[in-house]
Short mmCIF file of C-alpha atoms in Angstrom, two decimals:
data_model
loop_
_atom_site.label_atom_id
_atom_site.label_comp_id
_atom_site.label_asym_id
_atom_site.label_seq_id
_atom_site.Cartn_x
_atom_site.Cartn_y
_atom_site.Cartn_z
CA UNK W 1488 0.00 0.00 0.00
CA UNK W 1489 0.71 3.91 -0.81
CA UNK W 1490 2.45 5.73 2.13
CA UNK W 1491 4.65 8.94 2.89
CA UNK W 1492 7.74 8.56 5.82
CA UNK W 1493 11.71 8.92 5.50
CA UNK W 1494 14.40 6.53 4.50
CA UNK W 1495 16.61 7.31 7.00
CA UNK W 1496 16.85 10.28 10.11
CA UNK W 1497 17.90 13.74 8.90
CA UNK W 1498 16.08 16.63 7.01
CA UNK W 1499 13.37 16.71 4.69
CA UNK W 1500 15.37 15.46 1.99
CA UNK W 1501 15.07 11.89 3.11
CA UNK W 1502 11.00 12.19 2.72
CA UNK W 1503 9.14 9.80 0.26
CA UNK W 1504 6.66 8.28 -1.01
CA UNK W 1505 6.54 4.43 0.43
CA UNK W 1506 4.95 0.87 -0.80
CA UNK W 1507 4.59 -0.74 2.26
CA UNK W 1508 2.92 -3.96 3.38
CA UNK W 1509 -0.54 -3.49 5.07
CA UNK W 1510 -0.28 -3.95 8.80
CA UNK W 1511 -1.75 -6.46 10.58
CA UNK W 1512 -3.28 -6.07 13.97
CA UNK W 1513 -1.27 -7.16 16.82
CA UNK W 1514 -2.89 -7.77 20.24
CA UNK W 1515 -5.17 -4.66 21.17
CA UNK W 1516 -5.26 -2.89 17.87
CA UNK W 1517 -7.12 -1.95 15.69
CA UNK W 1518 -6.45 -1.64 11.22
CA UNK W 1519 -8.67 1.23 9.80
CA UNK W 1520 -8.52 2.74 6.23
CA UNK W 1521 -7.39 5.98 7.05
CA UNK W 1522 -10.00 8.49 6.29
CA UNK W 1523 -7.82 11.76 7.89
CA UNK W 1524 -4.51 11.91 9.37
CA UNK W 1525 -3.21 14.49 11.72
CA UNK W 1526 -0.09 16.45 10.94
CA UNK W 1527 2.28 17.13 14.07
CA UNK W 1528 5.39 19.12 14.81
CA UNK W 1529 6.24 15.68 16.69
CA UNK W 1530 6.66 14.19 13.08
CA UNK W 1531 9.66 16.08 11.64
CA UNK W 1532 11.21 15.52 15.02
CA UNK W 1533 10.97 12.33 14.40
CA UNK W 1534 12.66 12.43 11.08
CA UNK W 1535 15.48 14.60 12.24
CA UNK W 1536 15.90 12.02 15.35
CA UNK W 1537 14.42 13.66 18.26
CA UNK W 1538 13.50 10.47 19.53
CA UNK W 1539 16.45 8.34 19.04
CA UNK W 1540 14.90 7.58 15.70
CA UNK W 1541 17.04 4.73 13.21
CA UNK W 1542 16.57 3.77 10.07
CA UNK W 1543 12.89 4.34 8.34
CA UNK W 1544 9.33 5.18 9.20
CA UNK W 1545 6.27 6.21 7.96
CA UNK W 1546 4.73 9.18 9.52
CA UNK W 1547 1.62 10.00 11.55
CA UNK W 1548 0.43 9.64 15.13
CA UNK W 1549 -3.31 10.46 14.79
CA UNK W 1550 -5.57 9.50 11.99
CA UNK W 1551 -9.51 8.98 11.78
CA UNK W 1552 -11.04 5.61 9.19
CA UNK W 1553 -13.13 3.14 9.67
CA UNK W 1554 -12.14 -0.18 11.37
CA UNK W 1555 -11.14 -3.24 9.07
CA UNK W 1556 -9.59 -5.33 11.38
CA UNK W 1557 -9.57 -6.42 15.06
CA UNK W 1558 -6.14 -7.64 16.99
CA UNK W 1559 -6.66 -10.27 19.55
CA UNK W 1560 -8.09 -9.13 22.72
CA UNK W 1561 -10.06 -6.15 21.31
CA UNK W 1562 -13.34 -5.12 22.55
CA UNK W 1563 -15.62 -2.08 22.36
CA UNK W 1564 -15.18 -2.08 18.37
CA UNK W 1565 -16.24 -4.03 15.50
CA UNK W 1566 -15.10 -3.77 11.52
CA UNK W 1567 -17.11 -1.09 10.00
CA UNK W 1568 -17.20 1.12 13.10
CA UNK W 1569 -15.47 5.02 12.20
CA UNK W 1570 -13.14 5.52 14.55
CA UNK W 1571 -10.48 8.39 15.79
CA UNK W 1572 -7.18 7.45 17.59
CA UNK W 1573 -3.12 7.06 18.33
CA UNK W 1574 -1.28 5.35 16.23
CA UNK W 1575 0.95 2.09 18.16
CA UNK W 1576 4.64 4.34 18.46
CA UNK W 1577 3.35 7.15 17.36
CA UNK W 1578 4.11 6.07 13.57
CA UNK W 1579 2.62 4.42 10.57
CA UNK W 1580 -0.74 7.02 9.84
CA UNK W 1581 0.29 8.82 6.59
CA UNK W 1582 -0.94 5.60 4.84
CA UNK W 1583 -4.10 4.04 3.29
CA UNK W 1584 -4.40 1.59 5.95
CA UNK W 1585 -3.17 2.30 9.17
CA UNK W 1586 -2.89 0.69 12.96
CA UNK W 1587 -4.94 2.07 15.94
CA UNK W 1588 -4.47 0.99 19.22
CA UNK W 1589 -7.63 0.24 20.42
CA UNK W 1590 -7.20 2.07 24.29
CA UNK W 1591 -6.39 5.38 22.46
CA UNK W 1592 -9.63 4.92 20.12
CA UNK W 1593 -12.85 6.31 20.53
CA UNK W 1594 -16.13 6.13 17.75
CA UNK W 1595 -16.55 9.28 15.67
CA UNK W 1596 -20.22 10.67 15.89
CA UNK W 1597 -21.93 11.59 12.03
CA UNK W 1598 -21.63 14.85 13.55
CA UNK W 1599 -18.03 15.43 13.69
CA UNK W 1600 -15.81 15.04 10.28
CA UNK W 1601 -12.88 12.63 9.79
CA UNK W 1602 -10.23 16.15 9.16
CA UNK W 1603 -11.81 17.39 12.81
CA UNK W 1604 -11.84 13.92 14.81
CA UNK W 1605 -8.23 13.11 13.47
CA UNK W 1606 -6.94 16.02 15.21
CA UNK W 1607 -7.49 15.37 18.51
CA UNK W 1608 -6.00 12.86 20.17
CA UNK W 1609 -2.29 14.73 20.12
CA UNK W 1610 -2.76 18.39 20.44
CA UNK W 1611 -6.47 18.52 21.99
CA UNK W 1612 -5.31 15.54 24.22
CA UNK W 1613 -2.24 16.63 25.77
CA UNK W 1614 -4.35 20.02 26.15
CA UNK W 1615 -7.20 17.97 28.37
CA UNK W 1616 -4.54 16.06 30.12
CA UNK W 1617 -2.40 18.95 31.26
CA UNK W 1618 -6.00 20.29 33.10
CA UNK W 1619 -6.52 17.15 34.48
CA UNK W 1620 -2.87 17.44 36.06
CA UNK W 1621 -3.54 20.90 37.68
CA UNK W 1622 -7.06 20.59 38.67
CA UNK W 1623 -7.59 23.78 39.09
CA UNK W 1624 -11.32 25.00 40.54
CA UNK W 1625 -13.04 27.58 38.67
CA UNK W 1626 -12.49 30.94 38.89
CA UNK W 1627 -8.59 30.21 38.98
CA UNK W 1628 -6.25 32.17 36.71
CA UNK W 1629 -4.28 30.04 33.93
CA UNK W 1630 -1.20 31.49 32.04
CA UNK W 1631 -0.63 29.79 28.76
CA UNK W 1632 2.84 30.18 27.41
CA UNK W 1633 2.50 30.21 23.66
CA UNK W 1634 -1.52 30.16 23.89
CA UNK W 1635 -1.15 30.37 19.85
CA UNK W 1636 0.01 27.02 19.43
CA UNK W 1637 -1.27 23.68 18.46
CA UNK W 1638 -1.32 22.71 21.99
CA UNK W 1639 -2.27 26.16 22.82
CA UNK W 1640 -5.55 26.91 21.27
CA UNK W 1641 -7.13 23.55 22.84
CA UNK W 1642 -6.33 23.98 26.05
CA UNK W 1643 -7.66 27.63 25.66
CA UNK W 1644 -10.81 26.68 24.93
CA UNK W 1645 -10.40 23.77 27.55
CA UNK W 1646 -9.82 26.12 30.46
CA UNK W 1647 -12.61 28.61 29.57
CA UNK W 1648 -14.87 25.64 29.20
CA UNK W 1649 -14.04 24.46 32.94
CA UNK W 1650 -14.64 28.09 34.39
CA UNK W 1651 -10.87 29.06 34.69
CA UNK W 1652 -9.66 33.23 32.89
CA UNK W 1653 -6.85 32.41 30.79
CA UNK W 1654 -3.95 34.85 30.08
CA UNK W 1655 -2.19 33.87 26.62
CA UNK W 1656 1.15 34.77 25.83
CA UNK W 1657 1.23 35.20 21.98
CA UNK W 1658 2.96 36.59 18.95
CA UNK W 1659 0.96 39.98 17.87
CA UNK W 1660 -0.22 38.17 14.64
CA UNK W 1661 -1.59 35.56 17.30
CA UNK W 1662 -3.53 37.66 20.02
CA UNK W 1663 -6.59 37.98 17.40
CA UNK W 1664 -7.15 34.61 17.16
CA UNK W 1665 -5.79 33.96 21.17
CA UNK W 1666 -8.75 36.31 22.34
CA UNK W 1667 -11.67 34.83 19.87
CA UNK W 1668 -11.26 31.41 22.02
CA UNK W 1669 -11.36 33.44 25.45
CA UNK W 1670 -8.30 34.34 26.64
CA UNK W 1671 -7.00 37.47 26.97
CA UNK W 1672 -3.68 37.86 25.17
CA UNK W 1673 -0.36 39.33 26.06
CA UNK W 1674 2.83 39.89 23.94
CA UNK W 1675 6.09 38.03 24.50
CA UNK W 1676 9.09 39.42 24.98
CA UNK W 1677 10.41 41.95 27.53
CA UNK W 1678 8.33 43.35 29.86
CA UNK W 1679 6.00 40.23 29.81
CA UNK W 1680 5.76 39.64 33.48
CA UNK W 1681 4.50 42.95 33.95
CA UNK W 1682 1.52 42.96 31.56
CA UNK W 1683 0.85 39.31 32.55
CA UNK W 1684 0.33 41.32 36.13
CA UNK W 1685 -1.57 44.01 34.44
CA UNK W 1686 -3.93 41.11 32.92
CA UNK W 1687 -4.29 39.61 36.59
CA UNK W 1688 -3.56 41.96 39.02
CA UNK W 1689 -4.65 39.06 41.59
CA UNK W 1690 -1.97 36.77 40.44
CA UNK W 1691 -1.49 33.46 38.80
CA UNK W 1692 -2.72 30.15 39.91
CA UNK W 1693 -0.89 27.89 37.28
CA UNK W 1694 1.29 28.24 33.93
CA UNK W 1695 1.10 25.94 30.89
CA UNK W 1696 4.41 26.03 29.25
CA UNK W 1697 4.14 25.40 25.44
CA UNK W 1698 7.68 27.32 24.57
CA UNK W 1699 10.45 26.55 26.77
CA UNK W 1700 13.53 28.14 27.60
CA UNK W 1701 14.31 31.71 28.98
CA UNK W 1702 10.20 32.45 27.86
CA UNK W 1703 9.87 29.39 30.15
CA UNK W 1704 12.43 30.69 33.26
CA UNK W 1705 10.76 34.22 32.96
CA UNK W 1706 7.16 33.22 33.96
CA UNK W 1707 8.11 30.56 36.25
CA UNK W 1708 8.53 33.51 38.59
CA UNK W 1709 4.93 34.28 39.18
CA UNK W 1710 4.02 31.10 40.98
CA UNK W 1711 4.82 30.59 44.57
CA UNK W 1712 3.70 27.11 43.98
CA UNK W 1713 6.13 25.65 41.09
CA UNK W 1714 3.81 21.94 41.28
CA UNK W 1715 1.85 24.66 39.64
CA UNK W 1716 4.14 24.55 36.88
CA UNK W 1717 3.73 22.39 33.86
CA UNK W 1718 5.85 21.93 30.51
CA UNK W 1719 5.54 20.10 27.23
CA UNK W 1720 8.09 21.90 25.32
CA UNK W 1721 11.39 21.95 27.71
CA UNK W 1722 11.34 18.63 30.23
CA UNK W 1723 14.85 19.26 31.95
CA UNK W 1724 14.01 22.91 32.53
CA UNK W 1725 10.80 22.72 33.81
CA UNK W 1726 12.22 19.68 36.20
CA UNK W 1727 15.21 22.16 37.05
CA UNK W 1728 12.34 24.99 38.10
CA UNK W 1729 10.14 22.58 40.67
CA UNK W 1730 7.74 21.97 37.79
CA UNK W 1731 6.85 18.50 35.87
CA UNK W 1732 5.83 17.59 32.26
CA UNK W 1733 2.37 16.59 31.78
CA UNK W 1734 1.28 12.83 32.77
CA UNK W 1735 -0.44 11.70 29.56
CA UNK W 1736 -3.64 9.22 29.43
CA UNK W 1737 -3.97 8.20 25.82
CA UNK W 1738 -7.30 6.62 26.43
CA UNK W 1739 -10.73 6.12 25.03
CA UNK W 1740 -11.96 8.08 28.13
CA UNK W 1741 -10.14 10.99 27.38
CA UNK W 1742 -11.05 10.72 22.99
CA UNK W 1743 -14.79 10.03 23.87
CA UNK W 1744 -14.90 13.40 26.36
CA UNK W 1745 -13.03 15.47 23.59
CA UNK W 1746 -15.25 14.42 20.78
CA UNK W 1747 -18.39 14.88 23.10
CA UNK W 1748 -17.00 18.80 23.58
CA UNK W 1749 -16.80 18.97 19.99
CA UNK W 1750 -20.22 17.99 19.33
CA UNK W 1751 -21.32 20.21 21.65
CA UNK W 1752 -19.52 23.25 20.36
CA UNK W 1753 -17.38 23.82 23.44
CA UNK W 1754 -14.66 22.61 21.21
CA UNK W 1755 -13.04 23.58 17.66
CA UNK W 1756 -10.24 21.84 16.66
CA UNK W 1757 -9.10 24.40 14.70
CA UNK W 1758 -8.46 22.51 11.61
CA UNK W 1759 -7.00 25.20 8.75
CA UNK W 1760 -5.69 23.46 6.33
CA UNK W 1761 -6.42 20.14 4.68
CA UNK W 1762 -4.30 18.57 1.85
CA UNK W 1763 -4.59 15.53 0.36
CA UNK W 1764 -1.58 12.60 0.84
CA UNK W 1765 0.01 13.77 -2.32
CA UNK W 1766 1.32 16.67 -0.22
CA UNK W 1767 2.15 15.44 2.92
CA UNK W 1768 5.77 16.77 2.20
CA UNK W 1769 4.73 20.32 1.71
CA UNK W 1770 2.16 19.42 5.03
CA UNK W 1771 4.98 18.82 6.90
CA UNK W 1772 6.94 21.54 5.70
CA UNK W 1773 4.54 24.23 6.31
CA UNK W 1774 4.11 22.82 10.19
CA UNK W 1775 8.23 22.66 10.22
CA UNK W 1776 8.56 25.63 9.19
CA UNK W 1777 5.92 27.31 12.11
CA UNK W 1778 4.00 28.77 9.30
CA UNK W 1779 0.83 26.81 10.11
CA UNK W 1780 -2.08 28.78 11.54
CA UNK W 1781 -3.92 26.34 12.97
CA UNK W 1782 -4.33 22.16 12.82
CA UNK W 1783 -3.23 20.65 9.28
CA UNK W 1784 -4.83 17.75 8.29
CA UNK W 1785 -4.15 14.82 5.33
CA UNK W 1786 -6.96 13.13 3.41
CA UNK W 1787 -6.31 9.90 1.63
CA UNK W 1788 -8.39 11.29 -1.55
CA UNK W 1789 -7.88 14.48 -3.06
CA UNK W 1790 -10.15 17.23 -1.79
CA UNK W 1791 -10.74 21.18 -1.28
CA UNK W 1792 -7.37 22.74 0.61
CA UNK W 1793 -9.61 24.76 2.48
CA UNK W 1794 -10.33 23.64 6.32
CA UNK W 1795 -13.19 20.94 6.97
CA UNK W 1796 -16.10 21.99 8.69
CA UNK W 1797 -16.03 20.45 12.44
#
């Protein structure tokens, strides 16, 4: 079958087009003909090696299709069902068949689209999980670092949803789109921690680091309470400050609940650009490059570039 990976770890060069066998289920997974697959910055960094990455791969960690095959063990899910999930290793869903495993799967509702559903599970999950982490009551103040993000938008509209005012730090050509999900933006830069105080002039109950770094050191300050503290984006700094990375539960749970908040409207993936496979290089290229607006999806059949409706 038709796929789109690397040959070996480095740059973009080593990109191409793959014929690869079609996977067969292994114990608690699912095989679904991929309907939409997610694109992530986590899949150049696995080209480049990131990960201790050898040899080859095909790409993709999140994909939406319809089920075509059950592993041993599976239950919950039969062969026809339409499905969203994580793919096993975080590899093998830029392809016309991929695997699912079946405790990071959840059923799609009619309602939502394949481009929206297969979007979730890395961004929009690590989003929900990070709240879950802090458990912060409603009413409390959240500071997103890089609220502009991938990771950033969800767990905007995450936070607002569960009660919390969100301060976003964002690029100017960000705040627009930071403040249309509910949070009220701030620039980076110098002088951040004071118009982070201006913004909440009764202090910070938690920050969501999505950047890393000095950006990462600077607003670390404002919390008393550094178990306060999360970070995706720098593990050894956050660690260093009295923070922690976010603990991650790739489950149906967690799917089903996002899905359900998309449904509802509480959610929008934020899905900007859809391409089919044919140009998953330049898809991975434009998210590389940080040029990417918003969530960029693949199709596995040529289709409008223009964002699917949620």
């Amino acid at each position: 079958m038709r796929a789109y990976g690397f040959t070996a770890v480095g740059g973009p060069e080593n990109e191409t087009f793959l014929e690869v066998p079609v996977p067969e289920p292994g114990p608690g997974e699912l095989r679904v003909r991929v309907r939409a697959a997610g694109v992530n910055p986590g899949d150049w960094r696995l080209r480049e090696g990131s990960y201790g990455t050898e040899g080859s791969a095909v790409l993709g960690r999140e994909v939406a299709g319809t089920v075509v095959a059950l592993g041993p063990g599976v239950d919950g899910f039969a062969v026809g069902d339409e499905v969203f999930g994580g793919c096993p290793g975080m590899v093998g869903g830029w392809a016309e068949e991929a695997l699912v495993t079946a405790s990071f799967a959840a059923h799609r509702p009619e309602s939502v689209a394949p481009e929206a559903a297969a979007a979730l599970p890395v961004a929009a999950g690590t989003a929900y999980d990070a709240l879950e982490n802090l458990q912060l009551p409603p009413g409390s103040t959240l500071l997103v670092n890089g609220a502009g993000g991938g990771v950033g938008v969800p767990v905007v509209q995450l936070a607002r949803a569960r009660g919390l005012h969100v301060i976003g730090t964002a690029s100017p050509a960000k705040h627009d789109l930071v403040a249309g999900f509910g949070a009220v933006p701030v620039a980076y830069g110098e002088g951040v921690l004071d118009r982070v105080r201006a913004a909440a002039p009764q202090g910070v109950d938690a920050v969501f680091d999505l950047v890393g770094g000095d950006a990462l050191r600077t607003v670390a300050t404002l919390l008393a309470d550094r178990s306060r503290l999360l970070s995706v984006a720098d593990k050894p700094l956050v660690k260093e400050l009295g923070g922690r990375d976010v603990v991650r539960d790739r489950s149906t749970a967690v799917l089903t609940a996002l899905v359900r908040l998309v449904e509802e409207g509480a959610l929008d993936p934020h899905v900007t650009r859809v391409l089919p496979l044919d140009q998953a290089g330049a898809a991975l290229a434009e998210v590389e490059a940080g040029h990417a607006q918003g969530k960029v999806v693949l199709v596995m059949t040529v289709m409008t570039t223009e964002a699917a409706p949620a």
